[in-house]
């Protein structure tokens, strides 16, 4: 079954304590993997798109990487304003159609 | 300027009623989407329109009917509301260039409409 799994479900860090979030997927015909950030009461906000294994993207304290089975979102020296839910979504071919499925997210809390 | 806007932000209604949620985007995008996010935060695509043409219609009860009067608007009408329809509904848009490239690019989401059915 096509699936996207994110871990951990929740993560609490101290300010400055670097860590990584994981998004693993079991789909064939990957067309792209997306990372979004969602703040409480708001819609998801786009962060990165990764298309092929080995690709990396960076933005401020965030760095996303992709392998054939998973993606990592590395957060370096996080700040309290990085607290949010981080969502991963995978786009893949399903027959003649293109599908997009989302993970349940990792809720990140960064304490000052 | 708000890129993707939805109205209303909150909607409380009784079972059996019919309601609509409106969405507008001023980004000039050619593709718009409706998502449902349940209490477990799972985000599920419901519909997608590319240039006013319905291209994605996931397994959604036919009580839900999207309407796209033009490329900048995608409204969601829900008939005979049920308790299980309670959720946050998000509208999103993207610029894909063609229906074959749906989902290929980043989506911009609206603020969501929290629907509560009592």
mmCIF file of C-alpha atoms in Angstrom:
data_model
loop_
_atom_site.group_PDB
_atom_site.id
_atom_site.type_symbol
_atom_site.label_atom_id
_atom_site.label_comp_id
_atom_site.label_asym_id
_atom_site.label_seq_id
_atom_site.Cartn_x
_atom_site.Cartn_y
_atom_site.Cartn_z
ATOM 1 C CA UNK A 1 0.000 0.000 0.000
ATOM 2 C CA UNK A 2 1.244 3.471 -0.874
ATOM 3 C CA UNK A 3 2.116 5.212 2.342
ATOM 4 C CA UNK A 4 3.939 8.170 3.864
ATOM 5 C CA UNK A 5 5.097 7.888 7.471
ATOM 6 C CA UNK A 6 6.611 10.677 9.492
ATOM 7 C CA UNK A 7 8.597 10.286 12.701
ATOM 8 C CA UNK A 8 8.737 11.197 15.415
ATOM 9 C CA UNK A 9 5.138 12.201 15.937
ATOM 10 C CA UNK A 10 6.261 14.936 18.327
ATOM 11 C CA UNK A 11 9.642 16.403 19.180
ATOM 12 C CA UNK A 12 10.647 18.828 21.864
ATOM 13 C CA UNK A 13 14.022 20.561 21.592
ATOM 14 C CA UNK A 14 15.925 23.167 23.510
ATOM 15 C CA UNK A 15 16.872 26.271 21.569
ATOM 16 C CA UNK A 16 20.113 25.527 19.717
ATOM 17 C CA UNK A 17 19.701 21.736 19.917
ATOM 18 C CA UNK A 18 19.923 20.404 16.363
ATOM 19 C CA UNK A 19 17.881 17.399 15.248
ATOM 20 C CA UNK A 20 16.262 15.698 12.259
ATOM 21 C CA UNK A 21 12.738 14.810 11.235
ATOM 22 C CA UNK A 22 12.067 11.758 9.093
ATOM 23 C CA UNK A 23 9.633 11.107 6.249
ATOM 24 C CA UNK A 24 9.650 7.577 4.853
ATOM 25 C CA UNK A 25 7.568 6.508 1.883
ATOM 26 C CA UNK A 26 6.516 3.307 0.161
ATOM 27 C CA UNK A 27 5.405 4.406 -3.267
ATOM 28 C CA UNK A 28 6.689 3.525 -6.702
ATOM 29 C CA UNK A 29 7.190 6.080 -9.399
ATOM 30 C CA UNK A 30 8.146 8.965 -7.112
ATOM 31 C CA UNK A 31 7.651 12.280 -8.874
ATOM 32 C CA UNK A 32 8.488 14.597 -6.005
ATOM 33 C CA UNK A 33 8.613 14.975 -2.245
ATOM 34 C CA UNK A 34 7.440 18.147 -0.565
ATOM 35 C CA UNK A 35 8.028 19.606 2.876
ATOM 36 C CA UNK A 36 5.551 22.059 4.361
ATOM 37 C CA UNK A 37 5.307 23.855 7.670
ATOM 38 C CA UNK A 38 1.957 24.351 9.390
ATOM 39 C CA UNK A 39 1.390 26.746 12.264
ATOM 40 C CA UNK A 40 -1.658 26.294 14.522
ATOM 41 C CA UNK A 41 -4.822 27.622 12.927
ATOM 42 C CA UNK A 42 -3.162 28.230 9.561
ATOM 43 C CA UNK A 43 -2.740 26.478 6.251
ATOM 44 C CA UNK A 44 0.466 24.627 5.338
ATOM 45 C CA UNK A 45 3.306 26.786 4.031
ATOM 46 C CA UNK A 46 5.620 25.422 1.357
ATOM 47 C CA UNK A 47 9.279 24.830 2.287
ATOM 48 C CA UNK A 48 10.996 22.506 -0.222
ATOM 49 C CA UNK A 49 10.545 20.190 -3.181
ATOM 50 C CA UNK A 50 12.951 17.298 -3.784
ATOM 51 C CA UNK A 51 12.775 15.273 -6.986
ATOM 52 C CA UNK A 52 15.559 12.706 -6.960
ATOM 53 C CA UNK A 53 17.713 10.724 -4.538
ATOM 54 C CA UNK A 54 20.773 12.649 -3.453
ATOM 55 C CA UNK A 55 19.145 16.023 -3.855
ATOM 56 C CA UNK A 56 19.455 18.550 -1.029
ATOM 57 C CA UNK A 57 17.794 21.919 -0.424
ATOM 58 C CA UNK A 58 18.502 24.508 2.266
ATOM 59 C CA UNK A 59 16.667 27.457 3.727
ATOM 60 C CA UNK A 60 17.961 29.282 6.773
ATOM 61 C CA UNK A 61 18.213 26.686 9.562
ATOM 62 C CA UNK A 62 16.476 23.955 7.544
ATOM 63 C CA UNK A 63 18.018 21.428 5.202
ATOM 64 C CA UNK A 64 16.072 18.724 3.380
ATOM 65 C CA UNK A 65 17.638 15.600 1.907
ATOM 66 C CA UNK A 66 16.213 12.721 -0.114
ATOM 67 C CA UNK A 67 17.085 9.044 -0.553
ATOM 68 C CA UNK A 68 15.191 6.337 -2.412
ATOM 69 C CA UNK A 69 13.119 5.484 0.645
ATOM 70 C CA UNK A 70 13.040 8.537 2.872
ATOM 71 C CA UNK A 71 13.665 12.203 3.372
ATOM 72 C CA UNK A 72 15.147 14.031 6.312
ATOM 73 C CA UNK A 73 14.505 17.575 7.423
ATOM 74 C CA UNK A 74 17.523 18.698 9.429
ATOM 75 C CA UNK A 75 17.055 21.620 11.775
ATOM 76 C CA UNK A 76 20.279 23.284 12.842
ATOM 77 C CA UNK A 77 20.339 25.381 16.025
ATOM 78 C CA UNK A 78 16.550 25.789 16.111
ATOM 79 C CA UNK A 79 14.836 28.821 17.562
ATOM 80 C CA UNK A 80 11.426 29.033 19.274
ATOM 81 C CA UNK A 81 9.945 30.474 16.070
ATOM 82 C CA UNK A 82 10.711 27.161 14.348
ATOM 83 C CA UNK A 83 7.999 25.559 16.489
ATOM 84 C CA UNK A 84 5.326 24.199 14.143
ATOM 85 C CA UNK A 85 4.074 20.986 12.577
ATOM 86 C CA UNK A 86 6.219 19.860 9.654
ATOM 87 C CA UNK A 87 4.358 17.955 6.954
ATOM 88 C CA UNK A 88 5.768 15.766 4.242
ATOM 89 C CA UNK A 89 3.879 14.966 1.018
ATOM 90 C CA UNK A 90 4.798 12.555 -1.764
ATOM 91 C CA UNK A 91 3.758 12.842 -5.388
ATOM 92 C CA UNK A 92 3.827 9.641 -7.428
ATOM 93 C CA UNK A 93 2.468 7.957 -10.521
ATOM 94 C CA UNK A 94 -0.596 5.753 -10.047
ATOM 95 C CA UNK A 95 -1.487 4.267 -13.405
ATOM 96 C CA UNK A 96 -2.236 7.146 -15.740
ATOM 97 C CA UNK A 97 -2.809 9.495 -12.842
ATOM 98 C CA UNK A 98 -0.624 11.448 -10.525
ATOM 99 C CA UNK A 99 -1.345 11.153 -6.813
ATOM 100 C CA UNK A 100 -0.298 13.126 -3.761
ATOM 101 C CA UNK A 101 -0.410 11.708 -0.250
ATOM 102 C CA UNK A 102 0.492 13.443 2.985
ATOM 103 C CA UNK A 103 2.086 12.270 6.187
ATOM 104 C CA UNK A 104 0.570 13.065 9.562
ATOM 105 C CA UNK A 105 3.372 15.458 10.405
ATOM 106 C CA UNK A 106 5.874 15.981 13.172
ATOM 107 C CA UNK A 107 4.915 18.498 15.820
ATOM 108 C CA UNK A 108 8.068 20.392 16.800
ATOM 109 C CA UNK A 109 8.334 22.489 19.945
ATOM 110 C CA UNK A 110 11.494 24.509 20.574
ATOM 111 C CA UNK A 111 11.906 25.789 24.095
ATOM 112 C CA UNK A 112 13.818 29.029 24.742
ATOM 113 C CA UNK B 1 -2.558 41.153 0.015
ATOM 114 C CA UNK B 2 -3.964 37.756 0.870
ATOM 115 C CA UNK B 3 -2.875 35.218 -1.738
ATOM 116 C CA UNK B 4 -5.495 32.524 -1.072
ATOM 117 C CA UNK B 5 -8.546 33.527 0.907
ATOM 118 C CA UNK B 6 -11.458 31.487 2.212
ATOM 119 C CA UNK B 7 -14.788 32.446 3.693
ATOM 120 C CA UNK B 8 -16.067 31.832 6.221
ATOM 121 C CA UNK B 9 -13.260 31.048 8.655
ATOM 122 C CA UNK B 10 -15.638 29.304 11.038
ATOM 123 C CA UNK B 11 -18.886 27.556 10.207
ATOM 124 C CA UNK B 12 -21.149 25.961 12.802
ATOM 125 C CA UNK B 13 -24.275 24.291 11.532
ATOM 126 C CA UNK B 14 -26.707 21.484 12.235
ATOM 127 C CA UNK B 15 -26.937 18.090 10.634
ATOM 128 C CA UNK B 16 -28.922 18.032 7.435
ATOM 129 C CA UNK B 17 -28.194 21.628 6.464
ATOM 130 C CA UNK B 18 -26.568 22.714 3.195
ATOM 131 C CA UNK B 19 -23.572 25.061 3.315
ATOM 132 C CA UNK B 20 -20.964 26.575 1.019
ATOM 133 C CA UNK B 21 -17.354 27.600 1.463
ATOM 134 C CA UNK B 22 -15.797 30.098 -0.914
ATOM 135 C CA UNK B 23 -12.195 30.306 -2.051
ATOM 136 C CA UNK B 24 -10.400 32.925 -4.097
ATOM 137 C CA UNK B 25 -6.760 33.206 -5.164
ATOM 138 C CA UNK B 26 -5.086 36.303 -6.569
ATOM 139 C CA UNK B 27 -1.835 34.592 -7.591
ATOM 140 C CA UNK B 28 -2.845 33.980 -11.187
ATOM 141 C CA UNK B 29 -2.518 30.223 -10.683
ATOM 142 C CA UNK B 30 -4.216 27.772 -13.024
ATOM 143 C CA UNK B 31 -4.926 24.960 -10.556
ATOM 144 C CA UNK B 32 -6.958 24.987 -7.365
ATOM 145 C CA UNK B 33 -7.598 22.299 -4.748
ATOM 146 C CA UNK B 34 -9.844 21.436 -1.841
ATOM 147 C CA UNK B 35 -8.431 19.484 1.097
ATOM 148 C CA UNK B 36 -10.000 18.099 4.249
ATOM 149 C CA UNK B 37 -7.929 17.972 7.439
ATOM 150 C CA UNK B 38 -9.455 15.808 10.127
ATOM 151 C CA UNK B 39 -8.974 15.927 13.887
ATOM 152 C CA UNK B 40 -5.852 13.774 13.584
ATOM 153 C CA UNK B 41 -4.349 16.408 11.287
ATOM 154 C CA UNK B 42 -4.455 14.085 8.265
ATOM 155 C CA UNK B 43 -4.632 16.150 5.085
ATOM 156 C CA UNK B 44 -6.588 14.531 2.253
ATOM 157 C CA UNK B 45 -7.132 15.868 -1.253
ATOM 158 C CA UNK B 46 -10.782 16.070 -2.248
ATOM 159 C CA UNK B 47 -10.876 17.880 -5.588
ATOM 160 C CA UNK B 48 -8.639 19.673 -8.018
ATOM 161 C CA UNK B 49 -9.474 21.985 -10.903
ATOM 162 C CA UNK B 50 -7.090 22.971 -13.673
ATOM 163 C CA UNK B 51 -8.272 25.920 -15.754
ATOM 164 C CA UNK B 52 -11.820 25.394 -14.515
ATOM 165 C CA UNK B 53 -11.756 21.709 -15.482
ATOM 166 C CA UNK B 54 -12.235 19.064 -12.798
ATOM 167 C CA UNK B 55 -9.165 16.813 -12.919
ATOM 168 C CA UNK B 56 -9.090 15.147 -9.532
ATOM 169 C CA UNK B 57 -12.140 13.819 -7.773
ATOM 170 C CA UNK B 58 -11.119 11.533 -4.961
ATOM 171 C CA UNK B 59 -13.491 9.220 -3.167
ATOM 172 C CA UNK B 60 -15.726 11.878 -1.695
ATOM 173 C CA UNK B 61 -19.474 11.567 -1.041
ATOM 174 C CA UNK B 62 -21.501 13.151 -3.800
ATOM 175 C CA UNK B 63 -22.953 15.490 -1.173
ATOM 176 C CA UNK B 64 -19.788 17.500 -1.825
ATOM 177 C CA UNK B 65 -19.837 19.474 -5.051
ATOM 178 C CA UNK B 66 -17.095 21.844 -6.167
ATOM 179 C CA UNK B 67 -17.810 24.720 -8.493
ATOM 180 C CA UNK B 68 -15.253 26.809 -10.344
ATOM 181 C CA UNK B 69 -16.814 29.885 -11.971
ATOM 182 C CA UNK B 70 -13.384 31.049 -13.135
ATOM 183 C CA UNK B 71 -9.699 30.246 -12.635
ATOM 184 C CA UNK B 72 -9.458 32.405 -9.526
ATOM 185 C CA UNK B 73 -12.374 30.874 -7.645
ATOM 186 C CA UNK B 74 -13.208 27.397 -6.398
ATOM 187 C CA UNK B 75 -16.206 27.004 -4.136
ATOM 188 C CA UNK B 76 -17.276 23.956 -2.183
ATOM 189 C CA UNK B 77 -20.938 23.196 -1.603
ATOM 190 C CA UNK B 78 -21.950 20.534 0.892
ATOM 191 C CA UNK B 79 -25.464 19.097 1.029
ATOM 192 C CA UNK B 80 -27.109 17.291 3.922
ATOM 193 C CA UNK B 81 -24.252 17.831 6.344
ATOM 194 C CA UNK B 82 -23.294 14.966 8.647
ATOM 195 C CA UNK B 83 -21.387 14.848 11.929
ATOM 196 C CA UNK B 84 -18.425 13.237 10.161
ATOM 197 C CA UNK B 85 -18.045 16.263 7.916
ATOM 198 C CA UNK B 86 -16.686 18.240 10.853
ATOM 199 C CA UNK B 87 -13.107 19.146 9.951
ATOM 200 C CA UNK B 88 -10.956 21.969 8.670
ATOM 201 C CA UNK B 89 -11.263 22.494 4.933
ATOM 202 C CA UNK B 90 -8.361 24.065 3.087
ATOM 203 C CA UNK B 91 -8.299 25.589 -0.339
ATOM 204 C CA UNK B 92 -4.978 25.713 -2.183
ATOM 205 C CA UNK B 93 -3.640 26.800 -5.542
ATOM 206 C CA UNK B 94 -0.591 26.173 -7.695
ATOM 207 C CA UNK B 95 0.735 27.031 -11.126
ATOM 208 C CA UNK B 96 1.238 23.782 -12.978
ATOM 209 C CA UNK B 97 0.925 24.664 -16.651
ATOM 210 C CA UNK B 98 -1.101 21.588 -17.544
ATOM 211 C CA UNK B 99 -3.339 18.968 -15.961
ATOM 212 C CA UNK B 100 -0.619 16.369 -16.433
ATOM 213 C CA UNK B 101 1.652 18.279 -14.073
ATOM 214 C CA UNK B 102 -0.842 18.587 -11.251
ATOM 215 C CA UNK B 103 0.858 18.496 -7.865
ATOM 216 C CA UNK B 104 4.236 19.090 -9.498
ATOM 217 C CA UNK B 105 4.780 22.436 -7.902
ATOM 218 C CA UNK B 106 4.361 24.045 -4.549
ATOM 219 C CA UNK B 107 0.857 24.766 -3.401
ATOM 220 C CA UNK B 108 -0.272 27.882 -1.617
ATOM 221 C CA UNK B 109 -2.882 27.255 1.044
ATOM 222 C CA UNK B 110 -5.661 29.379 2.391
ATOM 223 C CA UNK B 111 -6.197 29.877 6.136
ATOM 224 C CA UNK B 112 -8.792 27.112 6.355
ATOM 225 C CA UNK B 113 -12.470 26.915 7.248
ATOM 226 C CA UNK B 114 -13.295 25.108 10.464
ATOM 227 C CA UNK B 115 -16.619 23.354 9.943
ATOM 228 C CA UNK B 116 -18.465 22.043 12.984
ATOM 229 C CA UNK B 117 -21.616 20.011 12.461
ATOM 230 C CA UNK B 118 -23.807 19.557 15.525
#
